[in-house]
């Protein structure tokens, strides 16, 4: 048999496993080549994206602790912690400054370096007086009579007579629903003429103010509004 025939016979006699191994090696080599290309492309994109993100982070301003607060929220944050005297003590001081009077309203006011409670009290005939109470030491200033006509006095006297719920009880109802600091309490009436207490509660985790309208005859919550401004 000649040499050419020997070569043909040799190829035919090779085991199938040997031929498959050759094919697998070729395919693996091609796959590795493609994978390497893909890895290079993906890696380059990742490195580019990371560099861009780092550049943006470096040039972006860092927000302050108050960056997300509104102007009103910042004012509450500055003012409320400065009041060492609470609304209840302020009302007591105001009532003590005007004999035979009852509380009508009280509100915490600034500036933060000199916080005060502006209180209003009235006698049974509806004569109203305003009293400024230092929100740090709790001392009442000079009382001032408010100029009200006879109709206003009569309406206020009627509200005081109908209001069987005290401002302290109304505030307890409000803070029982929302934990926080009471910054205002005011006696008013509903559209139907029923007396109500409006109570402002400031939550010190977000410095929002929630206003509760509470029936002054049965402590029922008539309205609840969160002021996030």
C-alpha positions in Angstrom: 0.0 0.0 0.0 1.4 3.5 -0.9 2.0 6.4 1.4 -1.2 8.3 0.5 -3.4 5.3 1.2 -1.6 4.9 4.6 -2.5 8.5 5.5 -6.2 8.1 4.6 -6.4 4.8 6.6 -4.7 6.6 9.5 -7.4 9.3 9.6 -10.2 6.8 9.4 -8.7 4.7 12.2 -8.5 7.7 14.7 -10.9 7.3 17.6 -14.0 9.5 17.6 -13.0 10.9 21.0 -9.8 12.4 19.5 -11.8 14.1 16.8 -14.4 15.5 19.2 -11.6 16.8 21.5 -10.1 18.8 18.6 -13.5 20.4 17.9 -14.2 21.2 21.5 -10.8 22.9 21.9 -11.4 25.0 18.8 -14.8 26.0 20.0 -13.5 26.8 23.5 -10.7 29.0 22.0 -13.2 30.9 20.0 -15.5 31.4 23.0 -12.7 32.6 25.1 -11.8 35.1 22.4 -15.3 36.5 22.3 -15.7 36.5 26.1 -12.5 38.5 26.4 -13.7 41.1 24.0 -17.0 41.4 25.8 -15.3 41.7 29.2 -13.0 44.4 27.8 -16.0 46.4 26.5 -18.1 46.0 29.7 -15.2 46.8 31.9 -14.4 49.9 30.0 -18.1 51.0 30.3 -18.1 50.3 34.0 -14.9 52.2 34.5 -16.2 55.2 32.5 -19.5 55.2 34.5 -17.7 55.1 37.8 -15.5 57.9 36.8 -18.4 60.0 35.8 -20.3 59.3 39.0 -17.2 60.3 41.0 -16.9 63.5 39.1 -20.6 64.4 39.7 -20.3 63.6 43.4 -17.2 65.7 43.8 -18.8 68.8 42.2 -22.3 68.4 43.8 -22.9 70.5 46.9 -23.5 68.6 50.2 -27.0 69.5 51.7 -27.0 71.0 55.2 -29.0 69.4 58.0 -31.8 72.0 57.5 -31.6 71.7 53.7 -35.0 70.0 53.4 -36.9 72.2 55.9 -39.2 75.0 54.8 -38.9 78.5 56.2 -41.7 77.9 58.7 -40.2 74.6 59.8 -36.8 76.2 60.4 -38.5 79.0 62.4 -40.2 76.4 64.6 -37.0 74.5 65.1 -35.2 77.7 66.2 -38.1 78.9 68.5 -39.7 75.9 70.2 -36.6 74.6 72.0 -36.0 78.1 73.5 -39.3 78.1 75.3 -38.5 76.8 78.8 -42.0 77.7 80.0 -44.9 75.7 78.6 -48.3 77.0 77.5 -50.0 75.8 80.7 -47.7 77.8 83.0 -48.0 80.8 80.7 -51.8 80.7 80.9 -51.6 80.4 84.7 -49.4 83.4 84.9 -51.8 85.4 82.6 -54.8 84.5 84.6 -53.0 85.4 87.8 -52.3 88.9 86.3 -56.0 89.6 85.8 -58.3 88.8 88.7 -61.4 86.7 88.1 -60.4 86.0 84.5 -60.5 82.8 82.4 -58.1 81.8 79.6 -59.1 82.6 76.0 -55.9 82.0 74.1 -52.1 81.6 74.2 -49.5 81.5 71.5 -45.7 81.1 71.4 -44.0 83.9 69.5 -40.4 84.9 68.7 -37.8 86.0 68.2 -35.9 82.9 69.2 -33.5 84.9 71.4 -36.4 86.3 73.3 -39.4 83.9 73.1 -42.7 84.9 74.7 -46.2 83.7 75.1 -48.9 86.1 74.0 -52.0 85.2 76.2 -55.5 86.5 76.3 -57.8 86.2 79.2 -61.3 87.6 79.9 -63.6 88.2 82.8 -67.2 86.8 82.9 -68.6 89.9 81.2 -66.3 89.4 78.2 -63.8 92.1 78.9 -60.6 90.8 77.4 -57.0 91.5 78.4 -53.7 90.5 76.8 -50.7 89.5 78.8 -47.2 88.8 77.6 -45.4 86.0 79.5 -41.7 85.4 79.2 -41.2 81.9 77.7 -38.0 81.4 79.6 -38.7 82.4 83.2 -42.5 82.3 83.1 -43.0 85.8 84.4 -46.0 87.8 83.3 -45.6 91.4 82.0 -48.1 94.2 82.2 -51.6 93.3 81.2 -53.4 95.4 78.6 -57.2 95.7 78.2 -58.4 94.9 74.6 -60.7 97.3 72.9 -63.9 95.4 72.2 -67.4 96.7 71.5 -70.4 95.4 73.4 -71.3 92.8 70.8 -67.8 91.3 70.9 -67.8 91.2 74.7 -71.2 89.5 74.7 -70.1 86.9 72.2 -66.9 86.1 74.2 -68.8 85.9 77.5 -71.2 83.5 75.8 -68.3 81.3 74.6 -66.7 81.2 78.0 -70.0 80.2 79.6 -70.6 77.4 77.1 -67.0 76.0 77.1 -67.0 73.3 79.7 -63.8 71.8 78.4 -60.6 73.6 79.7 -57.8 74.5 77.4 -55.6 72.0 79.3 -58.1 69.2 78.6 -58.2 70.2 74.9 -54.4 70.2 74.7 -54.4 66.7 76.3 -56.8 65.5 73.7 -54.6 66.9 70.9 -51.3 65.5 72.2 -53.0 62.2 72.8 -53.5 62.0 69.0 -50.1 63.6 68.0 -47.2 63.7 70.4 -45.4 67.0 70.4 -45.2 70.5 71.9 -48.3 72.7 72.3 -47.5 76.1 70.8 -51.0 77.7 70.7 -54.5 77.2 72.2 -57.4 79.5 71.2 -61.1 79.6 72.1 -63.4 80.1 69.1 -66.7 78.9 67.7 -67.8 76.7 64.9 -70.1 77.7 62.1 -73.0 76.3 64.2 -72.0 78.5 67.2 -70.5 75.6 69.3 -67.4 76.7 71.2 -64.2 74.9 70.2 -60.5 75.0 71.1 -58.0 75.2 68.4 -54.7 73.6 69.5 -51.4 73.7 67.6 -49.0 70.8 68.2 -45.4 70.9 66.8 -43.7 67.6 66.3 -40.0 67.9 66.9 -38.8 65.1 64.6 -40.0 66.9 61.5 -41.1 70.4 62.8 -44.5 70.1 61.2 -47.5 71.8 62.9 -50.8 69.9 63.4 -53.9 72.0 64.2 -56.7 70.3 66.1 -60.2 71.8 66.4 -61.7 70.2 69.5 -65.3 70.6 70.7 -65.2 72.6 73.9 -68.3 70.8 75.3 -67.3 67.2 74.8 -63.6 67.1 73.7 -64.5 65.5 70.4 -61.9 66.2 67.6 -63.7 68.1 64.9 -60.8 68.7 62.5 -57.2 67.8 62.2 -54.8 69.5 59.8 -51.1 69.0 59.3 -49.2 72.2 58.1 -46.0 71.0 56.4 -45.1 74.5 55.1 
